[in-house]
Coordinates of C-alpha atoms in Angstrom, one line a residue:
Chain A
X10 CA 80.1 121.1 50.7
X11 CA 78.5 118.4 53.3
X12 CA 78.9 119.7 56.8
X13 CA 80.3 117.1 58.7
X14 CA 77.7 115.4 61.0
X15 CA 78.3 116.5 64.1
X16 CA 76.9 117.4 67.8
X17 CA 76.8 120.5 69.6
X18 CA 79.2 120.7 71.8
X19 CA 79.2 117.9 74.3
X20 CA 80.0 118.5 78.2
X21 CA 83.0 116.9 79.0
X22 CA 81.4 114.5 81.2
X23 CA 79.7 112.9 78.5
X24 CA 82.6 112.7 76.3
X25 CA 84.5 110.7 78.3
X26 CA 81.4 108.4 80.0
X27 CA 82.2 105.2 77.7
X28 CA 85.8 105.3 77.7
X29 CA 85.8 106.0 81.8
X30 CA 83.5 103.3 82.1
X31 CA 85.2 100.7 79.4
X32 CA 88.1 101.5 81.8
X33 CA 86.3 100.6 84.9
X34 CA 84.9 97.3 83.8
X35 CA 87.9 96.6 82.3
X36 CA 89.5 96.8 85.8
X37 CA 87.2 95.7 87.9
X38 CA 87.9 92.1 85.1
X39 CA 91.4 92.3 86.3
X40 CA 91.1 92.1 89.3
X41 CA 88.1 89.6 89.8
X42 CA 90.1 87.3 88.0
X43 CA 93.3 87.8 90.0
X44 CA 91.7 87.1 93.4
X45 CA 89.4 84.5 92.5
X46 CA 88.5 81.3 90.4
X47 CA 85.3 80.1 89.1
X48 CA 82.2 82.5 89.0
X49 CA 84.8 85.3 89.3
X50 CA 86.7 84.6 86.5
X51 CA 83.7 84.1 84.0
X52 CA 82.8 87.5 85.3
X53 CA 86.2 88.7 84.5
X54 CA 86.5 87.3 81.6
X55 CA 82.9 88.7 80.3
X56 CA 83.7 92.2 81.7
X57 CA 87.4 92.3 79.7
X58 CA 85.6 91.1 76.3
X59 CA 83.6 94.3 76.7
X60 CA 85.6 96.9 75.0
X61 CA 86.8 94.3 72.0
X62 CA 83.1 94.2 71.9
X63 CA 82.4 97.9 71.7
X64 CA 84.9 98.2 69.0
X65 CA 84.4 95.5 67.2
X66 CA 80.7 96.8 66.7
X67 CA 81.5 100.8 65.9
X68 CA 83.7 98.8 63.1
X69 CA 81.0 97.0 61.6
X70 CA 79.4 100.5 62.2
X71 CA 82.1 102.5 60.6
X72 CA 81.4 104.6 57.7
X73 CA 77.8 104.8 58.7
X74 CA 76.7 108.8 58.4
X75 CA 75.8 109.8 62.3
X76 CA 73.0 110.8 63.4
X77 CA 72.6 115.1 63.8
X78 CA 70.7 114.7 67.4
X79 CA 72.1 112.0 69.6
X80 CA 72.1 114.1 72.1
X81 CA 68.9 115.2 73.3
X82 CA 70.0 117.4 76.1
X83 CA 70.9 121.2 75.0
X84 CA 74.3 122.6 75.6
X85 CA 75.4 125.6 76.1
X86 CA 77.8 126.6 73.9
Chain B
X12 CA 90.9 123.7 76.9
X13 CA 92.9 126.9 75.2
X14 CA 95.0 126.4 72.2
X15 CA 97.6 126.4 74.0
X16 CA 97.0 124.1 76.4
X17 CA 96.1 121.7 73.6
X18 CA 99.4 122.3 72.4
X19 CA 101.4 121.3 75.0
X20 CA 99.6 118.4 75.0
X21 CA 99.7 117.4 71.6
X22 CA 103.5 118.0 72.0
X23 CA 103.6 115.1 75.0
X24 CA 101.4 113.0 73.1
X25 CA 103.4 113.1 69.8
X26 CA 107.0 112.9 71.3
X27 CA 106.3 110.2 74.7
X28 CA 104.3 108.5 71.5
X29 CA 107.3 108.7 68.9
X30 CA 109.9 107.6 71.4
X31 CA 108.3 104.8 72.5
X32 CA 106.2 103.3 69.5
X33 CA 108.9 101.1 67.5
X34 CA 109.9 99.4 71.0
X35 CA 106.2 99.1 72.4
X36 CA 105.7 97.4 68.4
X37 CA 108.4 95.1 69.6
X38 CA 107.4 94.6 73.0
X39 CA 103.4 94.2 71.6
X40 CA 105.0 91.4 68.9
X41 CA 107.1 89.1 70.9
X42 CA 104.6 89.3 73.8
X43 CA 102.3 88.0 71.4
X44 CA 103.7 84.3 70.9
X45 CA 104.8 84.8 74.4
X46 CA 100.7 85.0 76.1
X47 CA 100.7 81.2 74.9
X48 CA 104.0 80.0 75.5
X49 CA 103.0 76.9 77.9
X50 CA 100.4 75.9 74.9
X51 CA 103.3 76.2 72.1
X52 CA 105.7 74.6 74.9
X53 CA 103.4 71.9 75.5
X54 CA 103.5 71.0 71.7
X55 CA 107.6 71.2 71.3
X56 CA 109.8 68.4 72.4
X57 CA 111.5 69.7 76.4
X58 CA 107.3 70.5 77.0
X59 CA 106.4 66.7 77.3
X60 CA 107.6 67.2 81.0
X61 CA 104.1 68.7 81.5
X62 CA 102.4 65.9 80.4
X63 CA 103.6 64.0 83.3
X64 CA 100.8 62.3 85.6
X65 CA 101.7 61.8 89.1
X66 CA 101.3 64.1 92.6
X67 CA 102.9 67.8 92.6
X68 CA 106.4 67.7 93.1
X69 CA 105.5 70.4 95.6
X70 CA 103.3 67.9 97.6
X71 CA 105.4 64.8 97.6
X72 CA 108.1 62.7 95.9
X73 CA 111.5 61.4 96.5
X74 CA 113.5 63.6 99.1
X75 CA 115.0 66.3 97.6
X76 CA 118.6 65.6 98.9
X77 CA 118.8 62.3 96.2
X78 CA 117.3 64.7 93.4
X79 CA 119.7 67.4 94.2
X80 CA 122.7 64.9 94.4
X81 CA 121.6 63.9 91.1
X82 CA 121.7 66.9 89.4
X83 CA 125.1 67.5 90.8
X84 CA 126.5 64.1 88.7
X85 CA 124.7 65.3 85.7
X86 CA 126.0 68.4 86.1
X87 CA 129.2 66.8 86.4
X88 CA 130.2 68.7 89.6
X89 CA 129.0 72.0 90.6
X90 CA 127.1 73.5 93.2
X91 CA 123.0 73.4 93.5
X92 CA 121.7 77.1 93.0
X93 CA 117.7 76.8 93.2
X94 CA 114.9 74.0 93.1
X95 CA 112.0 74.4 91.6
X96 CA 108.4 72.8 92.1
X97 CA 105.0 72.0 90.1
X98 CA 102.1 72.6 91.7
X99 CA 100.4 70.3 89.6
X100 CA 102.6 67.8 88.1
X101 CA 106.0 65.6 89.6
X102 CA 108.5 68.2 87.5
X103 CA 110.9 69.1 89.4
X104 CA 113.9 71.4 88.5
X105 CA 117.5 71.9 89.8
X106 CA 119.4 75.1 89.0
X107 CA 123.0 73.8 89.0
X108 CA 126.4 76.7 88.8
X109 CA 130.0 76.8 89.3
X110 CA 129.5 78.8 92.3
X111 CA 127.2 79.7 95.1
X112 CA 126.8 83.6 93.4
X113 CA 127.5 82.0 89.3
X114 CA 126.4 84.4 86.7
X115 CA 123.0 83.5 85.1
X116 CA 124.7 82.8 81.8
X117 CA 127.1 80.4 83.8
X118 CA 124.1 78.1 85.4
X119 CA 122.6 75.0 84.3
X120 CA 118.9 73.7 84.7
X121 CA 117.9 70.3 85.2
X122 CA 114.3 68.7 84.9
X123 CA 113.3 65.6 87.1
X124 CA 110.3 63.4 87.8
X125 CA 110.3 63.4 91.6
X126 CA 107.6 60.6 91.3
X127 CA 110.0 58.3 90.0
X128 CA 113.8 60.3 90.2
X129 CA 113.7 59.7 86.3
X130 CA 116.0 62.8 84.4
X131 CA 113.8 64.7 82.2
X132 CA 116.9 66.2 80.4
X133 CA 118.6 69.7 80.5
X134 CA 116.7 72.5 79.8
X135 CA 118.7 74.8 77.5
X136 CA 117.8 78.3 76.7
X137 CA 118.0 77.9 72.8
X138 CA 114.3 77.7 71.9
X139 CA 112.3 80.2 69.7
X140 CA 110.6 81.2 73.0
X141 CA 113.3 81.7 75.0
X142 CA 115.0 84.0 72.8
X143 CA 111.5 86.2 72.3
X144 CA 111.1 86.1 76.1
X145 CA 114.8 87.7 76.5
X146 CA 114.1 90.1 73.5
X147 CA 110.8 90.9 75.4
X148 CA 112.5 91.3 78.8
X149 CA 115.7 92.9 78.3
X150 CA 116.8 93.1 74.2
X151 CA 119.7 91.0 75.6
X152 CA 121.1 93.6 76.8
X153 CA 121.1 92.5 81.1
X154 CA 119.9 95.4 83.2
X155 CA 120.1 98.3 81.3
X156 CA 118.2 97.0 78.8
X157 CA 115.2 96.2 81.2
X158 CA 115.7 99.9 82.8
X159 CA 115.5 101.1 79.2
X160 CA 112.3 99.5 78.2
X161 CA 111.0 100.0 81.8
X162 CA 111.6 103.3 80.7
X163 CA 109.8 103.1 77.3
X164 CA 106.9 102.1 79.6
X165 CA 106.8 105.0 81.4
X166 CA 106.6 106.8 78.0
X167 CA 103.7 104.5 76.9
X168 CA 101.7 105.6 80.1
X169 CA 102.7 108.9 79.5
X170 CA 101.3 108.8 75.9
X171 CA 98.1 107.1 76.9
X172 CA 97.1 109.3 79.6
X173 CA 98.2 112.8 77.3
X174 CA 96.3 110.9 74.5
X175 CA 93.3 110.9 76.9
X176 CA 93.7 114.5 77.3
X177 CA 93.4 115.2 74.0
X178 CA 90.5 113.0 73.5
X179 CA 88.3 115.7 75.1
X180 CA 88.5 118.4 72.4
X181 CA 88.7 116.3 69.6
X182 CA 85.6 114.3 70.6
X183 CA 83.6 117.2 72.2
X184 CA 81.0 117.6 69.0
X185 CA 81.5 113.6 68.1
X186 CA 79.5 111.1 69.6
X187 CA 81.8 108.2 70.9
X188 CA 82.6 106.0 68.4
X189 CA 82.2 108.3 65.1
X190 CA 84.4 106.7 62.6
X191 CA 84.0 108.4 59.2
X192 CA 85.2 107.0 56.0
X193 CA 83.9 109.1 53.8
X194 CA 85.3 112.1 54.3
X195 CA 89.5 111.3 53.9
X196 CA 91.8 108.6 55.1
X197 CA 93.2 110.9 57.5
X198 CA 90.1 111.5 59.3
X199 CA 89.3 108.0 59.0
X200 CA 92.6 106.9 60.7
X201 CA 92.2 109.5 63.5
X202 CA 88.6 108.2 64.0
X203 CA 90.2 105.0 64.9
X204 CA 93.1 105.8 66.1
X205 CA 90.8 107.8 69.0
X206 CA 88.4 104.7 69.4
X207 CA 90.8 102.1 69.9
X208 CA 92.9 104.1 72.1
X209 CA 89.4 104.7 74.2
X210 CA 88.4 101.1 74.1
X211 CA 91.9 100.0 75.4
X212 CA 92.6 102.3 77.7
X213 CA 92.3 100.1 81.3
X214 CA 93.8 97.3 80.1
X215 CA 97.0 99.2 78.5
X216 CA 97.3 101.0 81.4
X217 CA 97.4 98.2 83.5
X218 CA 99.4 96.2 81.2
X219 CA 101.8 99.4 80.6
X220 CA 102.4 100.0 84.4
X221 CA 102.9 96.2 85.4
X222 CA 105.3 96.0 82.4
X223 CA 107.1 99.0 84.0
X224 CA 106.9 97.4 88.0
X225 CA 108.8 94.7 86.5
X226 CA 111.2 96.2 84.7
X227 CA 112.6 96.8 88.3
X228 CA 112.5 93.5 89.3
X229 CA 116.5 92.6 89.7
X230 CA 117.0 96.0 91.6
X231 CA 113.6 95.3 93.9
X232 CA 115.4 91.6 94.8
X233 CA 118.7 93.5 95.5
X234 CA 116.7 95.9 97.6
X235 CA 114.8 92.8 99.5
X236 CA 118.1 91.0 100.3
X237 CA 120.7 93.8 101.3
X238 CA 117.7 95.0 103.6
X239 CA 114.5 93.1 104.9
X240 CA 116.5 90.0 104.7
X241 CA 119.4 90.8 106.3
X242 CA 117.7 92.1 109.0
X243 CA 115.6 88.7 109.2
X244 CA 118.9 86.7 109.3
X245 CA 121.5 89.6 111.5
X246 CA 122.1 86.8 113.8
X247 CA 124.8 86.2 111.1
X248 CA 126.5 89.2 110.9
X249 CA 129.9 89.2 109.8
X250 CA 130.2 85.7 109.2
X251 CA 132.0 84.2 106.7
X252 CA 129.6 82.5 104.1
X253 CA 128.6 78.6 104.8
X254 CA 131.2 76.5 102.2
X255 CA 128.7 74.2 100.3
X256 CA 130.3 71.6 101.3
X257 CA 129.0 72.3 104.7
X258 CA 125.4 72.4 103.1
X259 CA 122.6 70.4 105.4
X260 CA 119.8 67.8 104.3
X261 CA 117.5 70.3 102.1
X262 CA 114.7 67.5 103.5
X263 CA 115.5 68.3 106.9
X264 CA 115.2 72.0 106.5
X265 CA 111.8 72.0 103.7
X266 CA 110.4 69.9 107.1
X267 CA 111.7 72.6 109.4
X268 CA 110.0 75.5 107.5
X269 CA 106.7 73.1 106.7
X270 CA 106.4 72.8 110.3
X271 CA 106.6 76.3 111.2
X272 CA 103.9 76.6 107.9
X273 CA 101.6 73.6 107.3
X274 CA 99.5 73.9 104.7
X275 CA 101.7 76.3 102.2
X276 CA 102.9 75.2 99.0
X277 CA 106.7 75.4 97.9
X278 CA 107.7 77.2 95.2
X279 CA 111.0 77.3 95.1
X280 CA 114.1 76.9 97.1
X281 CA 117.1 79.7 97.1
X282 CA 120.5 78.5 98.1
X283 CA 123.0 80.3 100.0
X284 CA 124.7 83.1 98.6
X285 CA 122.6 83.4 95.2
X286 CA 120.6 86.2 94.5
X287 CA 117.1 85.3 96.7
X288 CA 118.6 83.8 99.9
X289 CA 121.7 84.9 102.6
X290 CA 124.6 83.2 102.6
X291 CA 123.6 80.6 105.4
X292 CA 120.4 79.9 104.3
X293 CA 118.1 77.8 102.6
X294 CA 115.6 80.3 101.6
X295 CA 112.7 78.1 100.7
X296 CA 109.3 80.4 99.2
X297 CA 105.9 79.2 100.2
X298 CA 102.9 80.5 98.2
X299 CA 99.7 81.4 100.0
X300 CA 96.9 79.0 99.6
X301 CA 93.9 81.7 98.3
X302 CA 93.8 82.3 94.0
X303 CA 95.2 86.0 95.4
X304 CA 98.0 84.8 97.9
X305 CA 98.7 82.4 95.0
X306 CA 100.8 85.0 93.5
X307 CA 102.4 86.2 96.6
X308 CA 105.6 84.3 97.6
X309 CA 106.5 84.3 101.7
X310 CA 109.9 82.9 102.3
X311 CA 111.3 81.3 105.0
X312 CA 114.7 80.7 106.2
X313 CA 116.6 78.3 107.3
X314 CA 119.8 77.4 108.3
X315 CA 121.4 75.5 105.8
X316 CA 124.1 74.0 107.8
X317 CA 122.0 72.9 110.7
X318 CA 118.2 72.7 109.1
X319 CA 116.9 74.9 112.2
X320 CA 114.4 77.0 110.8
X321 CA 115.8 81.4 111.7
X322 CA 113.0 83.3 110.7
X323 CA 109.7 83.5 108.3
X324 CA 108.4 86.9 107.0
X325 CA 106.6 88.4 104.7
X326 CA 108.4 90.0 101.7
X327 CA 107.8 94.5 101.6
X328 CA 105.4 95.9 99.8
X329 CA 107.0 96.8 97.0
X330 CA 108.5 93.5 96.4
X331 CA 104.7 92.0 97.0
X332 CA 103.2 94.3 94.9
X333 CA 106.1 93.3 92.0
X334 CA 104.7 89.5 92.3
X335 CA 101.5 90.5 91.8
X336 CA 102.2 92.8 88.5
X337 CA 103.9 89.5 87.8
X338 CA 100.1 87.7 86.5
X339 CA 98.4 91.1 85.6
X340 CA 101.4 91.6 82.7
X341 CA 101.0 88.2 81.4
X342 CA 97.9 87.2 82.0
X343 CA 98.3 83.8 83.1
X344 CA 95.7 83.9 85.7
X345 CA 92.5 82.6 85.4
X346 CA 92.8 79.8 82.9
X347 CA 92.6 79.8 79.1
X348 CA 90.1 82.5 79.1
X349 CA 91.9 85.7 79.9
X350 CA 94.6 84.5 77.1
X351 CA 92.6 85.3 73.5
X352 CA 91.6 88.3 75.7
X353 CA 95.3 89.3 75.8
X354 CA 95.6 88.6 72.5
X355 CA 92.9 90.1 71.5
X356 CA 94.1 93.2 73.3
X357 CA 97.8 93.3 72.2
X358 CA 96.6 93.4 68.4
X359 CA 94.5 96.5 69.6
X360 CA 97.3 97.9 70.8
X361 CA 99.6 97.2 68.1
X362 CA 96.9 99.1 65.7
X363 CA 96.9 102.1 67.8
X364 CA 100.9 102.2 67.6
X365 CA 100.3 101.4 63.7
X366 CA 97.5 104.2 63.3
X367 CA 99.7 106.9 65.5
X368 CA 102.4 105.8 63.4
X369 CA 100.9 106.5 60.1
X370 CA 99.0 109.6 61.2
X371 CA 102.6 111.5 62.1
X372 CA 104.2 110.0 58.9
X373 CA 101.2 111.0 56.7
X374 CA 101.0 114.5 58.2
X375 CA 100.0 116.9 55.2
X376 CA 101.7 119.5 57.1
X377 CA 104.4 120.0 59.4
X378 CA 103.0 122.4 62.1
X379 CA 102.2 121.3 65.4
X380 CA 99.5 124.5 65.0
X381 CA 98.4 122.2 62.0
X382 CA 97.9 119.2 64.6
X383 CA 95.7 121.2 66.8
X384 CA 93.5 122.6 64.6
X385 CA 92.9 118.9 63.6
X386 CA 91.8 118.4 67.2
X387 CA 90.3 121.3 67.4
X388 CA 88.1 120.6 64.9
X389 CA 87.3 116.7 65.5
X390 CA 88.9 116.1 62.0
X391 CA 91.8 116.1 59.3
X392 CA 92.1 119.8 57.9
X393 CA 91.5 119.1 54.2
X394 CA 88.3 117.3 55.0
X395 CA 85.9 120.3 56.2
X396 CA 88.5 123.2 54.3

């Protein structure tokens, strides 16, 4: 049987690094565009498109067989 | 995380989830058409009042007295309840009831040019938007129904944020975005179901909590007028309320109040005794002139009967920071841009829902211990048996 592809384990502050920071530019876009018009709400607007972005890429992506070593760094089990 | 921690967890996720899903579907389906509802009003027949060219019926116009008497004859009698301005067209609207307090199923709204004092018609609640906007806001069901979906809300939050919890586990030997299809649906589905919910998560949160903020609006307005207003207008304490037949020129008092603010915009006007003013005032609400202050309304008071202006304050916090959660729920700030966004976003959402959905109906087994193995193991149990 194929072993799954798969990481060691990951430190929880790289697990959660994209979707803290899809959160972050997704709020920082809410707010730019709430207090502001012009510059700020192109800003917004490219800072919200972001995560449909992401997703709409790891779905063109999915299905793909993942990589053994994305991580380079070692962790400790 | 131990197992049992991941347990508990998994038991918030799965039941805030399961209670709220089928209602969140709803809320994520009529909010849909909803995001676009001044395009898809522009198109239908009572949204040609938009296309009208002239100045702001906030800016200028007719005086408001000859509007108001004039929704009063179309009315056919009646007292006026609330007037309402463009601020960037000559609409103007007059909220018409049988009474100074009517019920909102007992008023009537009129639409004028002020440019030209032309009628625009009656505005009837009867269209396809209307009714999605009430199933949106309340299920026609008045207060309790908004308390009860402001209370699915908190249940979406709390699903998001245990969700997020359980994202650590799952995810700790996955690199983020892993979405396998070879290995079973199930494992698929949870791939995706953990990405989307990922990608999503600021803007449902956001969404999520403003929905909730105004789910309190009604008892926030009661709160605002049985306290900071009353205090604004104790002068009047123990009064009787002013007859409308004692009612001033509106003119006379919008010029009082402009005077004591030059350079605000009106937004609307709240007659005495209705739900946003005191029962001697004209309680006219000025926005602030910066894209931010935009959203915030500042009322000021005056004296109906003798157009002398009693007081001008800002509104508490809380009832500030419900105007603003106003725009972030709909996301009508900003232009046309933000709107596809919200689409965009709301058919994320409504997958995540979909995907949670199927994964607790498709569940090859009934444990919860079953569940967190799953997690545990950053996929579906028959896949790496």
């Amino acid at each position: 049987m194929r072993r799954p592809a798969r990481l060691p384990p990951q430190r929880l502050r790289r697990v959660f690094a994209a979707p803290l920071i899809l959160m972050a530019t997704s709020l920082t876009g809410l707010i730019l565009g709430l207090t502001g018009d012009g510059w700020r709400d192109l800003l917004a607007i490219t800072l919200l498109i972001l995560p449909i972005a992401v997703f709409t890429e790891m779905w063109r992506r999915r299905g793909q067989v993942l990589p053994e070593t994305t991580s380079k760094k070692k962790v400790h089990p | 995380m131990t197992r049992r921690t991941i347990k508990s967890w998994f038991l918030i996720h799965k039941w805030s989830s399961l209670v709220c899903t089928l209602f969140l579907l709803m809320l994520c389906l009529t909010g849909l058409p909803l995001i676009f509802h001044e395009e898809i009003e522009a198109v239908s027949e009572h949204g040609a009042s938009s296309k009208l060219e002239g100045p702001a019926s906030a800016a200028e116009g007719l005086p408001l007295d000859s509007i108001i008497s004039k929704a009063l004859r179309d009315a056919g009698g009646g007292v006026p309840l609330f007037v309402g301005f463009s601020q960037d067209n000559p609409v103007i609207t007059v909220t018409t009831g049988p009474v100074p307090d009517a019920a909102e199923t007992d008023m009537r709204l009129f639409s004028y040019n002020r440019s030209t004092g032309e009628s625009i018609g009656e505005v009837r609640d009867e269209g396809v938007m209307d009714f999605l906007l009430q199933l949106h806001t309340d299920m026609f069901l008045g207060l309790p129904g908004m308390l009860f979906l402001g209370a699915m809300g908190v249940l979406f939050v709390l699903a998001i944020l245990s969700g997020l919890v359980l994202y650590a586990p799952f995810m700790r030997r996955l690199p983020f975005g892993a979405w396998r299809t070879e290995k079973s649906v199930r494992t698929a589905r949870l791939d995706e179901h953990n990405l989307l919910g990922a990608v999503t998560l600021g803007w449902t949160l956001v969404v999520g909590l403003t929905g909730v903020i105004n789910a309190f609006a009604d008892p926030l307005t009661d709160n605002w007028r049985n306290g900071a207003l009353r205090e604004m207008v104790s002068a009047y304490e123990g009064e009787a309320p002013l007859p409308p037949t004692r009612y001033g020129s509106v003119d006379r008092a919008m010029a009082a109040a402009r005077a004591a603010q030059p350079g605000l915009s009106p937004q609307f006007i709240g007659f005495p005794g209705g739900a946003w003013s005191s029962a001697h005032h004209y309680a006219i609400f000025f926005q602030g002139s910066t894209p931010l202050t935009s959203h915030v309304l500042t009322p000021a008071l005056v004296d109906a009967e003798t157009g002398k202006l009693t007081d001008m304050a800002d509104m508490p916090a809380v009832n500030q920071a419900l105007m603003l959660s106003k725009p972030l729920h709909f996301g009508d700030y900003g232009g046309l841009g933000l709107k596809p966004i919200w689409a965009a976003m709301t058919l994320l959402t409504i997958r995540v829902l979909w995907t949670g959905l199927l994964l607790w109906l498709r569940r090859n087994s009934a444990t919860a211990d079953a569940r967190v193995e799953e997690i545990l193991r950053g996929a579906a149990l028959e896949a790496s048996a």
